[in-house]
Backbone as a printed PyTorch tensor [residue, N CA C, xyz], in Angstrom:
tensor([[[-12.8410,  61.5680, -18.0850],
         [-12.2710,  60.4750, -17.2640],
         [-11.6720,  61.1540, -16.0120]],

        [[-11.7660,  60.3860, -14.9260],
         [-11.2030,  60.9000, -13.6420],
         [ -9.6870,  60.9190, -13.7240]],

        [[ -9.0680,  61.9500, -13.0390],
         [ -7.6520,  62.1570, -12.9160],
         [ -7.2020,  61.8570, -11.4900]],

        [[ -8.0340,  61.9860, -10.5020],
         [ -7.7330,  61.7020,  -9.1550],
         [ -9.0410,  61.4930,  -8.3590]],

        [[ -8.9060,  61.1480,  -7.1040],
         [-10.1080,  60.9590,  -6.3120],
         [-10.7560,  62.3350,  -6.0300]],

        [[-12.0360,  62.3750,  -5.9440],
         [-12.7230,  63.6490,  -5.7120],
         [-12.5710,  63.9970,  -4.2340]],

        [[-12.8480,  65.3410,  -3.8860],
         [-12.7970,  65.7370,  -2.5160],
         [-14.1680,  65.2840,  -1.8660]],

        [[-14.0980,  64.9720,  -0.6680],
         [-15.3260,  64.6340,   0.1420],
         [-15.7520,  65.8670,   0.8580]],

        [[-17.0650,  66.2100,   0.6310],
         [-17.5780,  67.3930,   1.3300],
         [-18.2390,  66.9780,   2.6360]],

        [[-17.6260,  67.3490,   3.7320],
         [-18.0790,  67.0310,   5.0640],
         [-17.4240,  68.0150,   5.9820]],

        [[-18.1120,  68.3520,   7.0480],
         [-17.6360,  69.4110,   8.0530],
         [-16.5800,  68.7650,   8.9200]],

        [[-15.4420,  69.3510,   9.0940],
         [-14.4140,  68.8870,  10.0260],
         [-14.7930,  69.3190,  11.4870]],

        [[-14.6210,  68.4330,  12.3710],
         [-14.9640,  68.7450,  13.8120],
         [-13.8590,  69.5440,  14.4330]],

        [[-12.6560,  69.5610,  13.9480],
         [-11.5570,  70.2790,  14.5560],
         [-11.4300,  71.7440,  14.0810]],

        [[-11.4780,  71.9070,  12.6930],
         [-11.1840,  73.2610,  12.2350],
         [-12.3230,  73.8630,  11.4140]],

        [[-13.5240,  73.1480,  11.3290],
         [-14.6950,  73.6440,  10.5900],
         [-14.4670,  73.7200,   9.1370]],

        [[-13.4440,  73.0680,   8.5980],
         [-13.3120,  73.0010,   7.1100],
         [-14.3500,  72.1290,   6.5460]],

        [[-14.6410,  72.2500,   5.2650],
         [-15.6580,  71.4120,   4.7160],
         [-15.2080,  70.4790,   3.6940]],

        [[-13.8850,  70.2050,   3.5760],
         [-13.3820,  69.3770,   2.5340],
         [-12.3710,  68.3720,   3.1020]],

        [[-12.5120,  67.1440,   2.6050],
         [-11.5870,  66.0690,   2.9730],
         [-11.0150,  65.4350,   1.7410]],

        [[ -9.7740,  64.9440,   1.8530],
         [ -9.1010,  64.2970,   0.6890],
         [ -8.9680,  62.7410,   0.9810]],

        [[ -9.4980,  61.9320,   0.0960],
         [ -9.3430,  60.5120,   0.3310],
         [ -8.0310,  60.0910,  -0.2880]],

        [[ -7.1980,  59.3570,   0.4690],
         [ -5.9570,  58.8790,  -0.0390],
         [ -5.9190,  57.4260,  -0.3140]],

        [[ -7.0470,  56.7080,  -0.2370],
         [ -7.1030,  55.2900,  -0.5670],
         [ -6.7280,  54.3990,   0.6300]],

        [[ -6.6110,  54.8970,   1.8320],
         [ -6.2890,  54.0350,   2.9380],
         [ -7.5670,  53.5850,   3.6740]],

        [[ -7.5280,  52.3730,   4.1750],
         [ -8.6450,  51.7790,   4.9040],
         [ -8.2330,  51.3630,   6.3140]],

        [[ -9.1720,  51.2510,   7.1600],
         [ -8.9630,  50.6850,   8.5320],
         [ -9.9810,  49.6320,   8.6430]],

        [[ -9.4500,  48.4430,   9.0330],
         [-10.3560,  47.2540,   9.2060],
         [-10.1440,  46.7820,  10.6650]],

        [[-11.2900,  46.5300,  11.3570],
         [-11.1930,  46.1590,  12.7800],
         [-12.1050,  44.9290,  12.9560]],

        [[-11.6350,  43.9310,  13.5760],
         [-12.4260,  42.7050,  13.8640],
         [-12.6480,  42.5800,  15.3050]],

        [[-13.8850,  42.1690,  15.6650],
         [-14.3380,  41.9330,  17.0190],
         [-14.9840,  40.4650,  17.0400]],

        [[-14.1060,  39.4980,  17.3480],
         [-14.5150,  38.1220,  17.3400],
         [-15.1120,  37.6980,  15.9660]],

        [[-16.3750,  37.5370,  15.8520],
         [-17.0450,  37.1670,  14.5770],
         [-17.5200,  38.3680,  13.7770]],

        [[-17.3620,  39.5340,  14.2820],
         [-17.8400,  40.7500,  13.5630],
         [-16.6550,  41.6110,  13.0940]],

        [[-16.9610,  42.3530,  11.9990],
         [-15.8940,  43.1680,  11.4060],
         [-16.4120,  44.5290,  11.0400]],

        [[-15.5920,  45.5150,  11.1770],
         [-15.8780,  46.8960,  10.7740],
         [-14.8120,  47.3490,   9.7320]],

        [[-15.1950,  48.1970,   8.8060],
         [-14.2680,  48.7350,   7.8600],
         [-14.5960,  50.1760,   7.5800]],

        [[-13.5630,  51.0160,   7.4580],
         [-13.7510,  52.4780,   7.1980],
         [-12.7870,  52.8750,   6.0860]],

        [[-13.1890,  53.8800,   5.3540],
         [-12.2470,  54.5730,   4.4110],
         [-11.7840,  55.7950,   5.1560]],

        [[-10.4450,  56.0210,   5.2340],
         [ -9.8830,  57.0770,   5.9070],
         [ -9.8200,  58.2820,   5.0170]],

        [[-10.1890,  59.4670,   5.4680],
         [-10.0970,  60.7470,   4.7460],
         [ -9.3520,  61.7440,   5.6030]],

        [[ -8.6020,  62.6610,   4.9850],
         [ -7.8670,  63.6780,   5.7530],
         [ -8.4320,  65.0440,   5.4160]],

        [[ -8.6210,  65.8860,   6.4570],
         [ -9.0770,  67.2250,   6.3130],
         [ -8.0730,  68.0230,   5.5260]],

        [[ -8.5150,  68.8200,   4.5520],
         [ -7.6370,  69.6420,   3.8120],
         [ -7.1180,  70.8510,   4.5400]],

        [[ -7.8330,  71.2050,   5.6180],
         [ -7.5080,  72.3690,   6.4280],
         [ -6.4460,  72.0280,   7.5030]],

        [[ -6.7400,  71.0400,   8.3010],
         [ -5.8570,  70.7400,   9.4790],
         [ -5.2100,  69.3710,   9.4740]],

        [[ -5.6150,  68.5450,   8.5450],
         [ -4.9880,  67.1930,   8.3950],
         [ -5.6060,  66.1580,   9.3360]],

        [[ -6.6870,  66.5210,  10.0390],
         [ -7.3520,  65.5530,  10.9580],
         [ -7.9550,  64.3700,  10.1090]],

        [[ -7.8630,  63.1780,  10.6210],
         [ -8.4020,  62.0040,   9.9190],
         [ -9.8310,  61.7760,  10.3710]],

        [[-10.6570,  61.4600,   9.4010],
         [-12.1050,  61.0910,   9.6670],
         [-12.2880,  59.7700,   8.9590]],

        [[-13.2590,  59.0260,   9.4790],
         [-13.5650,  57.6800,   8.9490],
         [-14.8990,  57.6680,   8.2480]],

        [[-14.9890,  57.1940,   7.0260],
         [-16.2530,  56.9390,   6.2990],
         [-16.5500,  55.4760,   6.4860]],

        [[-17.7160,  55.1810,   7.0510],
         [-18.0180,  53.7740,   7.2580],
         [-18.3680,  53.0890,   5.9620]],

        [[-17.6510,  51.9840,   5.7040],
         [-17.9200,  51.0810,   4.5340],
         [-18.9200,  50.0040,   5.0270]],

        [[-18.6290,  49.3570,   6.1030],
         [-19.5910,  48.4480,   6.7520],
         [-19.2050,  48.3640,   8.2140]],

        [[-20.2020,  48.0020,   9.0280],
         [-19.8900,  47.9230,  10.4460],
         [-20.7270,  46.7660,  11.0650]],

        [[-20.0300,  46.0830,  12.0170],
         [-20.6900,  44.9620,  12.7560],
         [-21.2230,  43.8680,  11.8400]],

        [[-20.5330,  43.5680,  10.6990],
         [-20.8960,  42.5130,   9.7990],
         [-20.2070,  41.2530,  10.2830]],

        [[-20.8160,  40.1550,   9.9630],
         [-20.1410,  38.8610,  10.2390],
         [-19.0060,  38.7170,   9.2430]],

        [[-17.9450,  38.1580,   9.6820],
         [-16.7640,  38.0330,   8.8730],
         [-16.9600,  37.1110,   7.6340]],

        [[-17.7800,  36.1300,   7.8320],
         [-18.0630,  35.2260,   6.7190],
         [-18.9200,  35.8570,   5.5680]],

        [[-19.6330,  36.9530,   5.9010],
         [-20.4690,  37.5830,   4.8580],
         [-19.6840,  38.6100,   4.0080]],

        [[-18.3840,  38.9210,   4.3400],
         [-17.5600,  39.7920,   3.6350],
         [-16.7110,  38.9860,   2.6440]],

        [[-16.7880,  39.3840,   1.3520],
         [-15.9830,  38.6720,   0.3630],
         [-14.4920,  38.7830,   0.6920]],

        [[-13.7860,  37.6320,   0.6200],
         [-12.3300,  37.6630,   0.9500],
         [-11.5620,  38.5940,  -0.0410]],

        [[-11.9470,  38.6760,  -1.2470],
         [-11.2930,  39.5870,  -2.2280],
         [-11.4450,  41.0230,  -1.8010]],

        [[-12.6100,  41.3700,  -1.2600],
         [-12.8540,  42.7730,  -0.7950],
         [-11.9050,  43.0610,   0.3660]],

        [[-11.8580,  42.0950,   1.3180],
         [-10.9210,  42.3030,   2.4630],
         [ -9.5000,  42.3910,   2.0280]],

        [[ -9.1030,  41.6220,   1.0830],
         [ -7.6760,  41.6690,   0.5760],
         [ -7.4500,  43.0410,  -0.0360]],

        [[ -8.3550,  43.5810,  -0.7800],
         [ -8.1800,  44.9220,  -1.3400],
         [ -8.1060,  45.9760,  -0.3470]],

        [[ -8.9010,  45.8150,   0.7310],
         [ -8.8770,  46.8430,   1.8940],
         [ -7.5240,  46.7440,   2.6200]],

        [[ -7.0400,  45.5190,   2.8830],
         [ -5.7390,  45.4180,   3.5720],
         [ -4.6660,  45.9110,   2.7490]],

        [[ -4.7750,  45.8650,   1.3790],
         [ -3.6710,  46.3680,   0.4850],
         [ -3.9190,  47.8740,   0.2150]],

        [[ -4.9280,  48.5520,   0.8090],
         [ -5.1520,  49.9850,   0.6160],
         [ -5.2920,  50.2670,  -0.8680]],

        [[ -6.1470,  49.6030,  -1.5750],
         [ -6.3790,  49.7060,  -3.0510],
         [ -7.0520,  51.0390,  -3.3400]],

        [[ -6.3260,  51.9910,  -4.0520],
         [ -7.0110,  53.2730,  -4.4000],
         [ -8.2270,  53.0790,  -5.3400]],

        [[ -8.1470,  52.0350,  -6.2320],
         [ -9.2920,  51.8420,  -7.0570],
         [-10.5180,  51.4350,  -6.2670]],

        [[-10.3980,  50.6830,  -5.2270],
         [-11.5180,  50.3880,  -4.3010],
         [-12.0040,  51.6470,  -3.6100]],

        [[-11.1220,  52.5110,  -3.2570],
         [-11.5440,  53.7930,  -2.6420],
         [-12.4020,  54.6110,  -3.6230]],

        [[-11.9960,  54.5740,  -4.8830],
         [-12.7310,  55.3250,  -5.8890],
         [-14.1470,  54.6780,  -6.1040]],

        [[-14.2080,  53.3600,  -6.1240],
         [-15.4510,  52.6410,  -6.2740],
         [-16.3840,  52.9900,  -5.0960]],

        [[-15.8390,  52.9720,  -3.8570],
         [-16.6520,  53.1250,  -2.6730],
         [-17.1220,  54.6400,  -2.6110]],

        [[-16.3230,  55.5500,  -2.9890],
         [-16.7100,  56.9570,  -3.0240],
         [-17.8730,  57.2650,  -3.9720]],

        [[-17.9330,  56.4780,  -5.0240],
         [-18.9500,  56.6920,  -6.0420],
         [-20.2560,  55.9020,  -5.6630]],

        [[-20.1340,  55.0160,  -4.6800],
         [-21.2880,  54.1960,  -4.2640],
         [-22.2920,  55.0810,  -3.4920]],

        [[-23.5260,  55.1770,  -3.9950],
         [-24.5000,  56.0470,  -3.3540],
         [-24.8890,  55.6030,  -1.9410]],

        [[-24.7950,  54.2550,  -1.6740],
         [-25.0850,  53.8060,  -0.3200],
         [-24.0720,  54.2010,   0.6790]],

        [[-22.8530,  54.1830,   0.3010],
         [-21.7820,  54.6470,   1.2040],
         [-21.8810,  56.1480,   1.4470]],

        [[-22.1570,  56.9070,   0.4140],
         [-22.2840,  58.3470,   0.5360],
         [-23.4860,  58.7330,   1.4370]],

        [[-24.6170,  58.0030,   1.2220],
         [-25.7950,  58.3180,   2.0130],
         [-25.6170,  57.9320,   3.4580]],

        [[-24.9760,  56.7820,   3.7420],
         [-24.7230,  56.2820,   5.1070],
         [-23.8170,  57.2600,   5.8820]],

        [[-22.8650,  57.8810,   5.1990],
         [-21.9710,  58.8180,   5.8490],
         [-22.3570,  60.2850,   5.7190]],

        [[-23.4440,  60.5530,   4.9900],
         [-23.9540,  61.8930,   4.7840],
         [-22.8800,  62.8080,   4.2220]],

        [[-22.2970,  62.3940,   3.1410],
         [-21.2470,  63.1750,   2.4500],
         [-21.6540,  63.3410,   0.9760]],

        [[-21.0360,  64.3330,   0.3630],
         [-21.1230,  64.5400,  -1.0310],
         [-19.7750,  64.6500,  -1.6500]],

        [[-19.6570,  64.6490,  -2.9910],
         [-18.3050,  64.5930,  -3.6630],
         [-18.1540,  65.9250,  -4.4310]],

        [[-16.9380,  66.4780,  -4.4140],
         [-16.5560,  67.6650,  -5.1800],
         [-15.6550,  67.2060,  -6.2920]],

        [[-16.1340,  67.2180,  -7.5410],
         [-15.3130,  66.6830,  -8.6260],
         [-14.5070,  67.8290,  -9.3210]],

        [[-14.5130,  68.9890,  -8.8460],
         [-13.8000,  70.1250,  -9.5680],
         [-12.3210,  69.7670,  -9.5410]],

        [[-11.7470,  69.7870, -10.7460],
         [-10.3650,  69.5610, -10.9660],
         [ -9.9440,  68.0610, -10.8330]],

        [[-10.8850,  67.1870, -10.7630],
         [-10.6480,  65.8200, -10.5720],
         [-10.9070,  64.9460, -11.8150]],

        [[-11.1620,  65.6310, -12.9210],
         [-11.4690,  64.9780, -14.2100],
         [-10.9110,  65.7380, -15.3770]],

        [[-10.7630,  65.0980, -16.4630],
         [-10.2860,  65.7310, -17.7330],
         [-11.1450,  65.2610, -18.8370]],

        [[-11.2060,  66.0640, -19.9310],
         [-11.9270,  65.7190, -21.1000],
         [-10.9120,  65.1490, -22.1790]],

        [[-11.2250,  64.0410, -22.6970],
         [-10.3630,  63.4030, -23.7120],
         [-11.2100,  63.3640, -24.9660]],

        [[-10.8550,  64.2180, -25.9440],
         [-11.6950,  64.3580, -27.1740],
         [-11.2610,  63.3570, -28.1960]],

        [[-10.1820,  62.5960, -28.0090],
         [ -9.7920,  61.5900, -29.0050],
         [ -9.1220,  62.1550, -30.1850]],

        [[ -8.7290,  63.4130, -30.1520],
         [ -8.0210,  64.0940, -31.2160],
         [ -8.5870,  65.4440, -31.4110]],

        [[ -7.8010,  66.2680, -32.0170],
         [ -8.2470,  67.7130, -32.1910],
         [ -8.8860,  68.0000, -33.5610]],

        [[ -8.8970,  66.9760, -34.4320],
         [ -9.4390,  67.2070, -35.7650],
         [-10.9730,  67.2200, -35.6930]],

        [[-11.5730,  68.3090, -35.9390],
         [-13.0800,  68.4520, -35.9760],
         [-13.4960,  68.5690, -37.4110]],

        [[-14.3260,  67.6750, -37.8890],
         [-14.7400,  67.7640, -39.3080],
         [-15.5340,  69.1010, -39.5590]],

        [[-15.3090,  69.6660, -40.7280],
         [-16.0300,  70.8680, -41.0750],
         [-17.3380,  70.5720, -41.8620]],

        [[-18.0290,  69.5900, -41.3310],
         [-19.3560,  69.2190, -41.9700],
         [-20.3920,  70.1590, -41.4610]],

        [[-21.5020,  70.1030, -42.1530],
         [-22.6610,  70.9320, -41.7800],
         [-23.2810,  70.4380, -40.4730]],

        [[-23.4240,  69.0550, -40.3400],
         [-23.9680,  68.4870, -39.1860],
         [-22.9880,  67.5110, -38.5580]],

        [[-22.7210,  67.6110, -37.2490],
         [-21.7820,  66.8240, -36.5770],
         [-22.4960,  66.0700, -35.4250]],

        [[-22.4320,  64.7270, -35.4370],
         [-22.9640,  63.9090, -34.2770],
         [-21.8710,  63.6300, -33.3460]],

        [[-22.1000,  63.9660, -32.0720],
         [-21.1220,  63.8110, -30.9860],
         [-21.6870,  62.8570, -29.9630]],

        [[-20.8000,  61.9280, -29.5990],
         [-21.1740,  60.9300, -28.5250],
         [-20.2850,  61.0760, -27.3290]],

        [[-20.8420,  61.2900, -26.1640],
         [-20.0910,  61.4830, -24.9190],
         [-20.1950,  60.2430, -24.0910]],

        [[-19.0260,  59.6910, -23.7090],
         [-18.9140,  58.4980, -22.8770],
         [-18.1680,  58.8420, -21.6050]],

        [[-18.6780,  58.4530, -20.4940],
         [-18.0800,  58.7010, -19.1600],
         [-17.2840,  57.5000, -18.7420]],

        [[-16.0230,  57.7060, -18.3620],
         [-15.1790,  56.5890, -17.8510],
         [-15.6230,  56.2990, -16.3650]],

        [[-16.1840,  57.2710, -15.7130],
         [-16.6710,  57.0930, -14.2990],
         [-17.9530,  58.0150, -14.2040]],

        [[-18.7670,  57.7130, -13.2100],
         [-19.9550,  58.4740, -12.9870],
         [-19.6020,  59.8390, -12.2910]],

        [[-19.1680,  60.7630, -13.1950],
         [-18.7940,  62.1340, -12.6960],
         [-19.8680,  63.1050, -13.1380]],

        [[-20.5910,  63.7170, -12.1730],
         [-21.6160,  64.6540, -12.6010],
         [-21.0440,  65.9470, -13.1350]],

        [[-21.2860,  66.2270, -14.4300],
         [-20.7590,  67.3720, -15.1680],
         [-21.8880,  67.9350, -16.0410]],

        [[-21.8900,  69.2880, -16.0960],
         [-22.8210,  69.8850, -17.0410],
         [-22.3890,  69.7250, -18.4690]],

        [[-23.1770,  69.1840, -19.3270],
         [-22.8670,  68.9810, -20.7610],
         [-22.4380,  70.2890, -21.4610]],

        [[-23.0400,  71.5090, -21.1110],
         [-22.5960,  72.7390, -21.6260],
         [-21.1420,  72.9830, -21.4110]],

        [[-20.6070,  72.6270, -20.2760],
         [-19.1610,  72.7780, -19.9590],
         [-18.3440,  71.8090, -20.8270]],

        [[-18.7370,  70.5290, -20.9440],
         [-18.0450,  69.5730, -21.7860],
         [-17.9690,  70.0330, -23.2250]],

        [[-19.1380,  70.4970, -23.7660],
         [-19.2120,  70.9250, -25.1500],
         [-18.3400,  72.1050, -25.4000]],

        [[-18.3290,  73.0720, -24.4580],
         [-17.5180,  74.2680, -24.6200],
         [-16.0070,  73.9070, -24.6060]],

        [[-15.5710,  73.0120, -23.7280],
         [-14.2200,  72.6290, -23.6300],
         [-13.8250,  71.7210, -24.8640]],

        [[-14.6490,  70.7800, -25.2840],
         [-14.3220,  69.9600, -26.3850],
         [-14.3530,  70.5210, -27.7260]],

        [[-15.1660,  71.5700, -27.8490],
         [-15.2870,  72.2600, -29.2180],
         [-14.5520,  73.6020, -29.2690]],

        [[-13.9260,  74.0160, -28.1670],
         [-13.2100,  75.2040, -28.1280],
         [-14.1240,  76.4400, -28.1940]],

        [[-15.3060,  76.3870, -27.6080],
         [-16.2620,  77.4730, -27.5390],
         [-16.4110,  77.9920, -26.1280]],

        [[-16.9620,  79.1810, -25.9860],
         [-17.3310,  79.6960, -24.6970],
         [-18.6520,  79.1060, -24.2790]],

        [[-18.9080,  79.0890, -23.0030],
         [-20.2100,  78.5440, -22.5370],
         [-21.3250,  79.3550, -23.0420]],

        [[-21.1670,  80.6950, -23.1360],
         [-22.3070,  81.4940, -23.6530],
         [-22.5520,  81.1940, -25.1060]],

        [[-21.4990,  80.8600, -25.9070],
         [-21.7350,  80.4850, -27.2650],
         [-22.5500,  79.1830, -27.3820]],

        [[-22.1980,  78.2320, -26.4740],
         [-22.9240,  76.9520, -26.4260],
         [-24.3290,  77.1720, -26.0270]],

        [[-24.5900,  78.0640, -25.1170],
         [-25.9700,  78.4380, -24.6920],
         [-26.7300,  79.0280, -25.7590]],

        [[-26.0890,  79.8400, -26.6130],
         [-26.7660,  80.4220, -27.7970],
         [-27.1410,  79.4360, -28.7810]],

        [[-26.1780,  78.4570, -29.0390],
         [-26.4370,  77.3060, -29.9840],
         [-27.6090,  76.5050, -29.5210]],

        [[-27.7960,  76.3020, -28.1830],
         [-28.9230,  75.5200, -27.6800],
         [-30.1740,  76.2480, -27.8730]],

        [[-30.2190,  77.5670, -27.5240],
         [-31.4460,  78.3220, -27.6640],
         [-31.8990,  78.5430, -29.1260]],

        [[-30.8840,  78.5700, -30.0420],
         [-31.1700,  78.6790, -31.4800],
         [-31.6280,  77.3490, -32.1260]],

        [[-31.4780,  76.2340, -31.3690],
         [-31.8820,  74.9310, -31.8230],
         [-30.7600,  74.3180, -32.7510]],

        [[-29.6120,  74.8820, -32.7320],
         [-28.5420,  74.2980, -33.5410],
         [-27.7050,  73.2680, -32.7840]],

        [[-27.9470,  73.0540, -31.5000],
         [-27.3280,  72.0730, -30.6770],
         [-28.4600,  71.3520, -29.9970]],

        [[-28.7130,  70.0540, -30.3730],
         [-29.8570,  69.3510, -29.8980],
         [-29.3690,  67.9780, -29.2960]],

        [[-30.1240,  67.5650, -28.2770],
         [-29.8210,  66.2850, -27.6560],
         [-31.1280,  65.8370, -26.9450]],

        [[-31.1480,  64.4980, -26.7360],
         [-32.3070,  63.9290, -25.9640],
         [-32.1060,  64.2480, -24.5110]],

        [[-30.8580,  64.3760, -24.0320],
         [-30.5590,  64.7140, -22.6680],
         [-30.6630,  66.2200, -22.3870]],

        [[-30.9690,  66.5610, -21.2190],
         [-31.0110,  68.0150, -20.8070],
         [-29.5830,  68.5060, -20.7750]],

        [[-29.2010,  69.4380, -21.6030],
         [-27.8840,  69.9440, -21.6980],
         [-27.5380,  71.0190, -20.5380]],

        [[-28.5300,  71.5130, -19.9080],
         [-28.2980,  72.4890, -18.8940],
         [-28.2210,  71.9050, -17.4550]],

        [[-28.5550,  70.5740, -17.3030],
         [-28.4650,  69.8930, -16.0020],
         [-27.2120,  69.0890, -15.8710]],

        [[-26.8630,  68.6690, -14.6680],
         [-25.7030,  67.8070, -14.4830],
         [-26.0800,  66.4360, -14.9440]],

        [[-25.1580,  65.8050, -15.6270],
         [-25.3550,  64.4790, -16.1380],
         [-24.1220,  63.5790, -15.7510]],

        [[-24.3150,  62.3390, -15.5870],
         [-23.1960,  61.4330, -15.3260],
         [-23.3260,  60.1690, -16.1730]],

        [[-24.3130,  60.1380, -16.9770],
         [-24.5220,  59.0070, -17.9540],
         [-24.1720,  59.3990, -19.3690]],

        [[-23.8800,  58.4280, -20.1850],
         [-23.5270,  58.7380, -21.5480],
         [-24.6480,  59.3660, -22.3140]],

        [[-24.3180,  60.2380, -23.2640],
         [-25.3600,  60.8510, -24.1340],
         [-24.7900,  61.1660, -25.4650]],

        [[-25.7340,  61.5210, -26.3950],
         [-25.3140,  61.9550, -27.6990],
         [-25.9280,  63.2890, -27.9980]],

        [[-25.3780,  64.0300, -28.9480],
         [-25.9460,  65.3100, -29.3350],
         [-25.5410,  65.5700, -30.8070]],

        [[-26.2870,  66.5160, -31.3980],
         [-26.0040,  66.8780, -32.7550],
         [-25.8220,  68.3620, -32.8380]],

        [[-24.7430,  68.7360, -33.5310],
         [-24.3490,  70.1400, -33.6890],
         [-24.5860,  70.5520, -35.1670]],

        [[-25.4110,  71.5450, -35.3740],
         [-25.6700,  71.9850, -36.7890],
         [-25.0090,  73.3530, -36.8920]],

        [[-24.0320,  73.4040, -37.8390],
         [-23.2950,  74.6380, -38.1180],
         [-23.9630,  75.6030, -38.8820]]])
């Protein structure tokens, strides 16, 4: 589950830093019947403000009033939703850095000592993470041990465990 907003990977024009922090603030600007909206992000190096376009030159009537209210209230949940929206990321040519912005909740530390354990992984948000890392943290193993279990066929899943995933998946661990 996410713990904070991810960093936005984009080059700063002032200091050439490559990371921006979103703080959940928006700027909305109206021009007669047209409206623009941006998500404001701050450079981690120099503090310069950059704008990520949410929409521009749209007619005011085509924007949902609830969305405008959330933007005027600087809703951090809306900022999180928009950062995860692939259309917004593609329009602004940015990527997200999720390092340190999520945590693993195992639901308890009691691991059954059974021969075969079925594990189900559910994502609270679409955070791209390597399953090997999740399994290592959740089971208290090193990543190399998890890799050995996969190559030995004792850790199996329908999903690719070596690639980044952001969708729910299940796996079976044979001890």
